[in-house]
XYZ file of C-alpha atoms in Angstrom:
562
model
C 11.514 -4.091 -88.044
C 14.786 -3.511 -87.111
C 16.181 -5.988 -83.913
C 16.705 -2.649 -81.859
C 12.942 -2.421 -82.288
C 12.172 -5.168 -81.093
C 14.937 -6.488 -79.130
C 14.236 -10.192 -80.145
C 17.074 -12.354 -81.485
C 17.662 -11.925 -85.181
C 16.237 -16.042 -85.983
C 12.551 -15.962 -85.003
C 11.352 -19.172 -85.490
C 10.535 -20.925 -82.156
C 13.153 -20.830 -79.325
C 14.424 -24.509 -78.565
C 14.777 -26.844 -75.530
C 18.732 -26.645 -75.583
C 18.957 -22.707 -77.020
C 17.061 -21.922 -74.214
C 19.814 -24.138 -71.257
C 22.661 -22.282 -73.152
C 20.697 -18.520 -72.781
C 20.319 -19.574 -69.325
C 23.847 -21.103 -68.126
C 25.725 -18.617 -69.878
C 24.310 -15.561 -68.328
C 24.122 -17.187 -65.020
C 27.404 -18.018 -65.568
C 28.691 -15.082 -65.117
C 27.849 -14.737 -61.550
C 27.575 -18.576 -60.534
C 30.925 -19.829 -62.713
C 30.137 -23.476 -60.751
C 26.903 -23.488 -62.849
C 26.921 -26.058 -65.092
C 24.992 -26.432 -68.610
C 23.601 -29.930 -67.130
C 21.887 -27.878 -64.351
C 20.709 -25.438 -66.936
C 19.217 -28.255 -68.773
C 17.129 -29.416 -65.497
C 16.266 -25.756 -64.711
C 14.673 -25.113 -68.232
C 12.975 -28.479 -68.144
C 11.158 -27.677 -64.630
C 10.189 -24.226 -66.126
C 8.191 -25.939 -69.119
C 4.892 -24.571 -68.419
C 6.057 -20.997 -67.440
C 8.255 -20.473 -70.510
C 6.059 -18.615 -72.566
C 3.713 -17.098 -70.258
C 3.695 -14.080 -68.116
C 7.785 -13.439 -67.827
C 7.291 -12.081 -63.990
C 5.694 -15.073 -63.163
C 8.320 -17.260 -65.226
C 11.178 -15.028 -62.910
C 9.902 -15.986 -59.575
C 9.619 -19.149 -60.539
C 13.007 -19.413 -61.982
C 14.225 -17.606 -58.912
C 13.098 -20.819 -56.759
C 14.385 -23.440 -59.441
C 18.092 -21.604 -59.232
C 17.589 -22.050 -55.578
C 17.232 -25.447 -55.318
C 20.751 -25.501 -57.288
C 22.244 -23.745 -54.309
C 22.332 -20.438 -56.615
C 20.900 -17.001 -54.647
C 20.271 -14.215 -57.547
C 18.279 -10.809 -57.153
C 15.330 -10.392 -58.184
C 16.571 -7.683 -61.158
C 18.906 -10.693 -62.185
C 15.913 -12.716 -62.718
C 13.676 -10.898 -64.349
C 16.731 -10.475 -67.173
C 17.459 -14.372 -67.067
C 14.015 -14.804 -67.442
C 13.900 -12.285 -70.405
C 16.588 -14.465 -71.770
C 14.491 -17.342 -72.046
C 12.049 -15.832 -73.729
C 14.190 -15.294 -76.615
C 14.975 -11.251 -75.386
C 18.200 -9.758 -75.481
C 17.301 -7.565 -71.512
C 14.387 -7.183 -69.883
C 13.878 -3.574 -70.800
C 13.570 -4.547 -74.690
C 10.956 -7.045 -73.125
C 7.406 -6.323 -74.397
C 5.520 -7.322 -71.622
C 8.175 -5.144 -69.439
C 5.929 -2.691 -66.985
C 7.857 0.073 -64.757
C 8.171 -1.455 -61.619
C 6.922 0.716 -58.497
C 7.035 -2.099 -56.015
C 8.781 -5.371 -54.489
C 6.836 -7.954 -52.708
C 8.887 -9.897 -50.694
C 7.338 -13.126 -48.766
C 9.218 -14.520 -45.570
C 6.825 -16.948 -44.976
C 9.080 -19.823 -46.859
C 12.016 -21.229 -46.757
C 13.104 -18.949 -49.263
C 12.432 -15.359 -49.544
C 10.423 -14.762 -52.877
C 10.529 -11.159 -54.661
C 8.329 -10.272 -57.009
C 7.696 -6.378 -58.870
C 4.841 -5.071 -59.290
C 3.557 -1.801 -60.932
C 1.340 -0.737 -58.901
C -0.164 -1.332 -55.569
C -3.620 -2.310 -57.361
C -1.849 -5.374 -58.857
C -0.493 -6.231 -56.235
C -4.087 -5.864 -53.857
C -5.153 -9.281 -55.216
C -1.794 -11.147 -54.825
C -1.824 -10.387 -51.274
C -5.166 -11.646 -50.579
C -4.184 -14.568 -52.272
C -0.978 -14.511 -50.059
C -3.047 -14.284 -46.550
C -4.740 -16.933 -47.817
C -2.040 -19.306 -48.178
C -1.105 -18.023 -44.621
C -3.889 -19.066 -42.706
C -3.975 -22.336 -44.901
C -0.598 -23.191 -43.670
C -1.430 -22.356 -39.630
C 0.926 -19.212 -40.371
C -1.350 -16.657 -38.617
C -1.754 -18.376 -35.215
C -3.337 -15.801 -33.558
C -5.745 -14.351 -35.914
C -3.677 -10.626 -35.894
C -1.605 -9.535 -39.344
C 0.089 -6.510 -37.988
C 1.533 -3.723 -40.026
C 4.149 -1.598 -39.469
C 5.806 1.138 -41.362
C 9.457 2.338 -42.023
C 10.201 4.902 -44.665
C 11.442 2.475 -47.334
C 9.662 -0.637 -46.638
C 5.821 -2.215 -45.333
C 6.273 -5.155 -42.971
C 3.547 -7.477 -42.453
C 4.012 -9.875 -39.074
C 2.302 -11.970 -36.731
C 1.963 -12.808 -33.324
C 3.045 -16.102 -31.980
C 2.819 -17.630 -28.657
C 6.813 -18.712 -27.184
C 5.510 -20.089 -24.148
C 2.489 -22.949 -23.685
C -0.392 -21.911 -21.964
C 1.456 -18.513 -21.166
C -0.764 -15.782 -22.331
C 1.499 -13.080 -22.539
C 4.389 -14.640 -23.625
C 4.723 -14.140 -27.203
C 6.919 -13.024 -30.096
C 6.907 -11.263 -33.752
C 7.082 -13.184 -36.632
C 8.134 -11.535 -39.940
C 5.929 -12.702 -42.857
C 6.586 -10.225 -45.690
C 8.079 -7.320 -46.777
C 6.603 -4.490 -49.068
C 9.275 -1.281 -50.147
C 9.805 0.913 -53.238
C 11.962 -0.607 -56.736
C 13.640 3.423 -57.107
C 13.950 5.171 -53.581
C 12.324 8.584 -53.557
C 9.296 7.700 -55.368
C 6.045 7.785 -53.704
C 5.545 4.340 -53.424
C 2.964 4.224 -51.332
C 0.474 6.370 -53.463
C -2.489 3.728 -53.714
C -1.059 1.872 -50.404
C -4.848 2.558 -48.275
C -6.847 1.540 -51.089
C -4.892 -1.943 -51.581
C -4.865 -2.299 -47.792
C -8.557 -1.733 -47.549
C -9.252 -5.082 -49.842
C -6.988 -6.841 -47.627
C -8.542 -6.191 -44.653
C -12.140 -6.291 -45.710
C -11.152 -9.867 -47.043
C -9.604 -11.008 -43.219
C -11.701 -8.983 -41.675
C -15.574 -9.377 -42.929
C -14.568 -13.043 -43.496
C -14.326 -13.385 -39.954
C -10.581 -14.475 -40.611
C -7.841 -11.934 -38.869
C -7.741 -8.588 -38.001
C -5.426 -6.564 -39.866
C -3.675 -4.018 -37.165
C -2.034 -1.068 -38.055
C -3.965 -0.107 -41.137
C -6.350 2.491 -39.342
C -3.257 5.325 -39.300
C -2.534 4.789 -43.041
C -6.545 5.008 -44.229
C -6.542 8.021 -41.895
C -3.607 9.669 -43.326
C -4.780 9.107 -46.891
C -5.612 12.753 -47.464
C -5.917 14.070 -51.193
C -5.596 17.456 -49.826
C -2.448 17.300 -47.921
C 0.412 19.801 -48.653
C 3.825 18.022 -49.193
C 6.186 19.855 -46.792
C 4.282 22.057 -44.751
C 4.468 22.228 -41.711
C 0.926 21.298 -40.429
C 0.247 18.964 -42.846
C -0.283 15.278 -42.624
C 0.103 12.842 -45.842
C 0.933 9.111 -46.619
C 4.804 9.968 -45.974
C 3.901 11.234 -42.387
C 2.355 7.826 -41.685
C 5.423 6.501 -40.275
C 5.458 8.689 -37.356
C 1.733 8.745 -37.128
C -0.150 7.072 -34.738
C -3.615 6.879 -32.649
C -3.867 8.582 -29.229
C -7.243 7.240 -26.930
C -8.092 10.124 -24.505
C -11.004 10.504 -21.915
C -12.238 13.483 -22.489
C -14.015 14.971 -19.188
C -15.574 18.392 -20.563
C -16.147 18.146 -24.301
C -15.496 22.381 -23.687
C -12.430 22.272 -21.629
C -9.899 19.537 -24.048
C -7.428 19.682 -21.168
C -9.950 17.945 -19.243
C -8.973 14.690 -21.192
C -6.437 11.929 -19.843
C -4.545 9.586 -21.993
C -5.699 6.347 -21.873
C -3.670 4.436 -25.017
C -1.702 5.375 -27.935
C -0.362 2.773 -30.594
C -2.253 0.889 -33.328
C -5.809 0.088 -32.821
C -5.787 -3.135 -31.603
C -3.634 -2.180 -28.699
C -6.222 0.765 -28.122
C -9.117 -1.122 -28.183
C -7.370 -3.626 -25.668
C -6.312 -0.906 -23.657
C -9.675 0.882 -23.180
C -11.180 -2.436 -22.181
C -8.144 -2.843 -19.339
C -9.252 0.219 -18.108
C -12.777 -0.502 -17.655
C -12.978 -4.043 -16.301
C -13.668 -4.095 -12.476
C -11.261 -6.979 -11.937
C -8.403 -9.334 -13.254
C -10.763 -10.834 -15.141
C -10.774 -9.582 -19.109
C -14.182 -8.312 -19.732
C -15.843 -11.334 -21.877
C -18.345 -9.331 -24.044
C -17.939 -6.590 -26.139
C -18.368 -2.776 -24.926
C -21.824 -1.386 -25.950
C -20.458 1.531 -27.989
C -22.832 4.823 -28.892
C -21.717 7.674 -30.887
C -23.553 10.747 -30.965
C -24.529 11.961 -34.662
C -23.911 15.569 -34.061
C -21.138 17.418 -32.943
C -17.621 15.790 -32.860
C -16.679 12.296 -33.042
C -16.477 10.249 -29.917
C -17.198 6.700 -28.772
C -19.769 7.077 -25.536
C -19.343 4.324 -23.052
C -20.682 4.132 -19.447
C -21.439 7.797 -19.667
C -18.020 8.803 -20.471
C -16.800 10.036 -23.174
C -13.790 8.669 -25.156
C -12.045 10.470 -28.065
C -9.753 9.529 -30.714
C -6.709 11.286 -31.965
C -4.077 11.127 -34.972
C -1.010 12.197 -33.538
C 2.288 12.656 -35.613
C 5.329 13.307 -34.713
C 6.964 16.072 -37.503
C 11.317 14.790 -36.777
C 13.415 18.083 -36.400
C 17.277 17.924 -35.304
C 16.539 19.085 -31.791
C 12.820 19.034 -30.832
C 9.901 17.251 -32.823
C 6.992 18.759 -33.434
C 3.265 17.601 -32.828
C 0.882 17.474 -35.208
C -3.012 16.238 -33.522
C -5.899 15.534 -35.574
C -9.292 14.912 -34.057
C -11.100 12.056 -35.592
C -14.573 12.680 -36.890
C -18.144 10.790 -36.180
C -17.695 8.892 -39.661
C -14.037 7.483 -38.570
C -15.719 6.905 -34.943
C -18.225 4.518 -36.572
C -15.856 2.702 -38.726
C -13.264 2.172 -35.375
C -16.453 0.954 -33.646
C -17.496 -1.536 -36.942
C -14.061 -2.823 -36.644
C -13.683 -3.769 -32.681
C -16.790 -5.574 -32.805
C -15.440 -7.432 -35.709
C -12.023 -8.100 -34.227
C -14.050 -9.156 -31.006
C -15.590 -12.162 -33.209
C -12.466 -12.798 -34.416
C -10.298 -13.176 -31.743
C -12.519 -13.538 -28.528
C -10.181 -11.932 -26.593
C -8.135 -8.769 -27.647
C -5.489 -9.624 -25.086
C -1.853 -10.267 -26.579
C 0.599 -8.457 -24.651
C 3.033 -5.882 -26.622
C 3.789 -3.699 -24.257
C 5.756 -1.728 -26.742
C 5.779 1.505 -28.191
C 4.691 1.765 -31.956
C 7.470 1.465 -34.318
C 7.644 5.004 -35.507
C 10.543 6.445 -37.735
C 11.375 9.267 -35.133
C 12.502 5.791 -33.063
C 14.753 4.236 -35.916
C 18.546 5.008 -36.120
C 20.965 7.984 -35.430
C 20.584 11.017 -37.769
C 23.171 12.185 -40.434
C 24.649 14.573 -37.788
C 24.612 15.474 -34.438
C 26.009 18.028 -31.782
C 29.483 17.418 -29.823
C 30.831 19.373 -26.697
C 34.172 21.146 -28.342
C 35.358 21.504 -25.282
C 35.335 17.847 -23.818
C 36.901 16.558 -26.588
C 40.208 18.355 -26.933
C 40.490 18.250 -23.402
C 40.538 14.224 -24.132
C 42.679 14.733 -26.907
C 44.971 16.609 -25.066
C 45.239 14.222 -22.241
C 46.394 11.599 -24.988
C 49.174 14.451 -26.212
C 47.132 15.355 -29.074
C 44.991 17.896 -31.329
C 42.794 17.939 -33.712
C 44.669 17.584 -36.712
C 47.307 14.999 -35.139
C 44.414 13.216 -34.062
C 43.104 12.499 -37.832
C 46.129 12.138 -38.687
C 47.106 9.555 -36.195
C 43.731 7.492 -36.979
C 44.520 7.860 -40.693
C 40.612 9.738 -40.959
C 40.428 12.251 -43.588
C 40.639 15.884 -43.107
C 37.164 16.811 -41.358
C 36.651 19.967 -40.105
C 36.290 21.560 -36.459
C 32.432 22.316 -36.228
C 30.032 21.454 -33.314
C 27.593 19.666 -35.631
C 29.926 16.399 -37.354
C 29.001 13.413 -38.911
C 27.200 10.873 -36.650
C 29.472 7.965 -37.917
C 32.641 10.223 -37.407
C 31.137 10.732 -33.933
C 30.975 7.347 -33.093
C 34.552 6.378 -34.331
C 35.710 9.143 -31.949
C 33.774 7.851 -29.111
C 35.648 4.589 -29.859
C 39.481 6.130 -30.558
C 39.019 8.124 -27.085
C 37.745 4.792 -25.304
C 34.894 7.162 -23.650
C 33.628 5.165 -20.328
C 30.365 8.005 -20.796
C 30.159 8.243 -24.685
C 27.149 10.701 -23.769
C 29.338 13.478 -22.430
C 30.026 14.044 -25.677
C 27.262 15.468 -27.128
C 26.530 18.990 -26.684
C 23.779 20.125 -23.916
C 21.985 22.721 -25.640
C 21.096 26.582 -25.108
C 17.860 27.582 -23.608
C 17.079 29.600 -26.558
C 16.982 26.332 -29.060
C 14.733 24.160 -27.210
C 10.984 24.231 -26.834
C 8.856 25.769 -24.167
C 6.569 23.110 -22.852
C 3.223 24.573 -22.489
C 1.207 21.320 -21.516
C 2.003 17.947 -20.678
C 0.987 16.410 -24.040
C 3.724 16.922 -25.518
C 5.913 15.140 -22.832
C 3.081 12.118 -23.243
C 3.619 11.728 -26.927
C 7.809 11.473 -26.630
C 7.859 9.503 -23.505
C 7.155 6.475 -25.814
C 10.870 7.383 -27.842
C 13.197 8.199 -25.089
C 15.480 6.081 -23.278
C 17.064 8.555 -20.244
C 16.668 11.724 -18.901
C 18.902 14.606 -18.680
C 18.225 18.164 -17.224
C 19.651 21.648 -15.992
C 18.443 23.214 -13.114
C 18.018 26.911 -13.236
C 20.939 29.042 -11.481
C 20.138 30.417 -8.126
C 17.606 28.195 -7.381
C 17.881 27.267 -3.283
C 18.595 24.078 -1.554
C 14.901 23.296 -0.848
C 13.389 23.576 -3.763
C 16.595 21.822 -5.684
C 15.806 18.011 -3.502
C 12.380 18.886 -4.906
C 13.424 19.285 -8.377
C 15.574 16.107 -8.068
C 12.839 13.712 -6.167
C 10.362 14.782 -9.552
C 13.743 14.114 -11.625
C 14.134 11.309 -10.283
C 10.736 9.461 -10.078
C 10.393 10.493 -13.225
C 13.667 8.695 -14.828
C 12.363 5.311 -12.353
C 8.931 5.433 -14.343
C 10.885 5.672 -17.312
C 13.139 2.882 -16.584
C 10.108 0.129 -15.382
C 8.474 0.405 -18.382
C 11.538 -0.116 -20.461
C 12.253 -3.236 -18.400
C 8.846 -4.446 -18.494
C 8.361 -3.411 -22.329
C 7.604 -6.974 -24.154
C 7.669 -8.975 -20.989
C 5.394 -11.914 -20.829
C 2.582 -10.746 -18.538
C -1.077 -12.177 -18.157
C -4.221 -10.166 -18.098
C -3.979 -10.308 -14.444
C -1.030 -8.420 -13.613
C -1.229 -6.303 -16.140
C -0.124 -2.664 -15.917
C -2.717 -0.232 -17.893
C -1.285 2.445 -20.279
C -3.014 4.996 -18.347
C -0.530 4.524 -15.421
C 2.574 5.189 -17.753
C 0.986 8.559 -19.622
C -0.263 9.892 -16.418
C 3.357 10.209 -15.220
C 3.646 12.965 -17.716
C 1.053 14.824 -16.190
C 2.644 14.064 -12.700
C 5.977 16.129 -13.918
C 4.093 18.748 -15.368
C 1.837 19.545 -12.245
C 5.601 19.198 -10.345
C 6.942 21.205 -11.839
C 4.548 23.757 -12.030
C 4.349 23.369 -8.165
C 7.473 24.445 -7.901
C 6.909 27.739 -9.632
C 8.881 26.644 -12.960
C 8.508 26.652 -16.749
C 9.985 24.106 -18.122
C 12.039 24.059 -21.698
C 12.502 20.303 -23.643
C 14.410 19.124 -26.314
C 15.916 15.842 -27.352
C 19.135 14.518 -27.951
C 21.109 11.690 -28.640
C 21.436 8.863 -25.509
C 23.990 5.910 -26.222
C 23.503 2.570 -23.705
C 26.034 -0.048 -23.351
C 25.504 -3.240 -24.887
C 27.729 -5.401 -22.546
C 25.702 -8.395 -21.099
C 23.084 -7.449 -22.260
C 23.391 -8.463 -26.069
C 24.784 -11.907 -26.788
C 28.128 -11.427 -28.041
C 28.119 -13.610 -32.127
C 31.646 -14.833 -32.577
C 33.126 -13.024 -36.207
C 30.613 -10.056 -35.692
C 31.846 -6.933 -34.766
C 29.020 -5.782 -32.432
C 28.644 -2.419 -31.566
C 29.102 -1.448 -27.893
C 26.558 0.938 -27.672
C 22.900 0.761 -28.859
C 21.648 3.994 -30.229
C 18.638 6.162 -28.545
C 17.117 9.527 -27.407
C 17.081 11.329 -24.078
C 15.028 13.846 -23.350
C 16.806 16.909 -21.743
C 15.274 19.355 -20.077
C 16.344 22.733 -18.805
C 13.947 24.673 -16.365
C 13.995 28.711 -15.659
C 12.019 30.596 -12.762
C 8.383 32.180 -13.903
C 9.379 35.041 -14.850
C 13.699 34.838 -13.967
C 15.925 33.451 -15.970
C 17.648 29.889 -16.867
């Protein structure tokens, strides 16, 4: 057998202690020259029980031992070093090597530990053992393990109290992250099944609630067509949330109003909040009936509550919105989990007045549209044109077009020293915007915006102009009030129900309709100054703005022009 077939050193005799220490020392010294042969001997000695076993377990322990010596290594380098310790030239030639799909990083210890897994099924058992260790160490103090999803990671967090005796004073603690080894792979395949095992382990045993799991399970549609504009699959879970509505007329969906949106725990709490008759929390679980025929719904005190799975489809200008009503079987699953959560926590109150994190809320897109007329006027005031600006600041040749790379635009804002940076963004034309035909679209986008901009129709008389301005100011004030209260400590007695904020979208819609107008909408970038809000860190170059979104509205008189 050739060495190239096995990858093992020519000498197939048992590997001596000294040979292992030298192999480790030679490899680690490439990136950490201060590592000594004495240190290598000490590490190998402490790894005695792992040297002939699973190379991934050896790599996991090796990472810990090297960290004790002040040496931080990537997971891939640790695997290579483990292969050297077991006598193999490289990890790719190791006979136990599997193609890794996922990396799980535990953040619950002083030293983050990374481990690779070939599948979610392989990770499932590790997750159950991991949460047991969290509970043993008291790291789930509020009996909740939350899941949040981004395009490139699934994060586990928990809520902790920040002020003793203050119910609503909480903060989010990160506990672990699952990420793909290679970007672009279908890394979420198998996640719902693995997380279902974790959920049963936690909830069926009365240990903790796995919040955020419902969306992942409901997005796991084997018949979904990837990339189809109306199809919702696992890749859409990052932009999907639960919505709970009161349906006043089963035959008229427009009769419903929203009382909650987000993950299951928040929706359950908001349901109870909407039903309590005083400031005191509801002490016993709600009695929930579900009809065995027709569409799925919760029936409580003679009222009909429907669950909706709502997905935003990101777009450069106007995000799409896909709605799917949840059926009878899924309504039963949510009821069973609600009743179990009530037994685990006793009280579902846990102040988290943030919108559910979605990929749409993330950082800026790759490109943004700019007002070139505005830019050229500002350049002219500085005695510059486009080409001389590029030359003065040593920038790469960039064509003068309305759609520019976002990084280039940010640098342009900084170089021009714009006091009102949002003036650089182009206001969209009516033809590029979406006609808003119902308030539901505004309700969906409202938690994702931080500012409001609008243009009134041409020829509007002074009286209606003042009325429209008042409508816009009311909506903007409500938006600002929610942003200022989001995440702040609150007691169950002074908490505002979600339906207060959701109702503002309804009020905006009806007020515009009463003025005889139709409304067109789009979403555009919005920068908020961070001075006085974000603490300056010495030696760290902080951005002077926080990235966000603005809702941009245009109006047209019914039957007229914008």
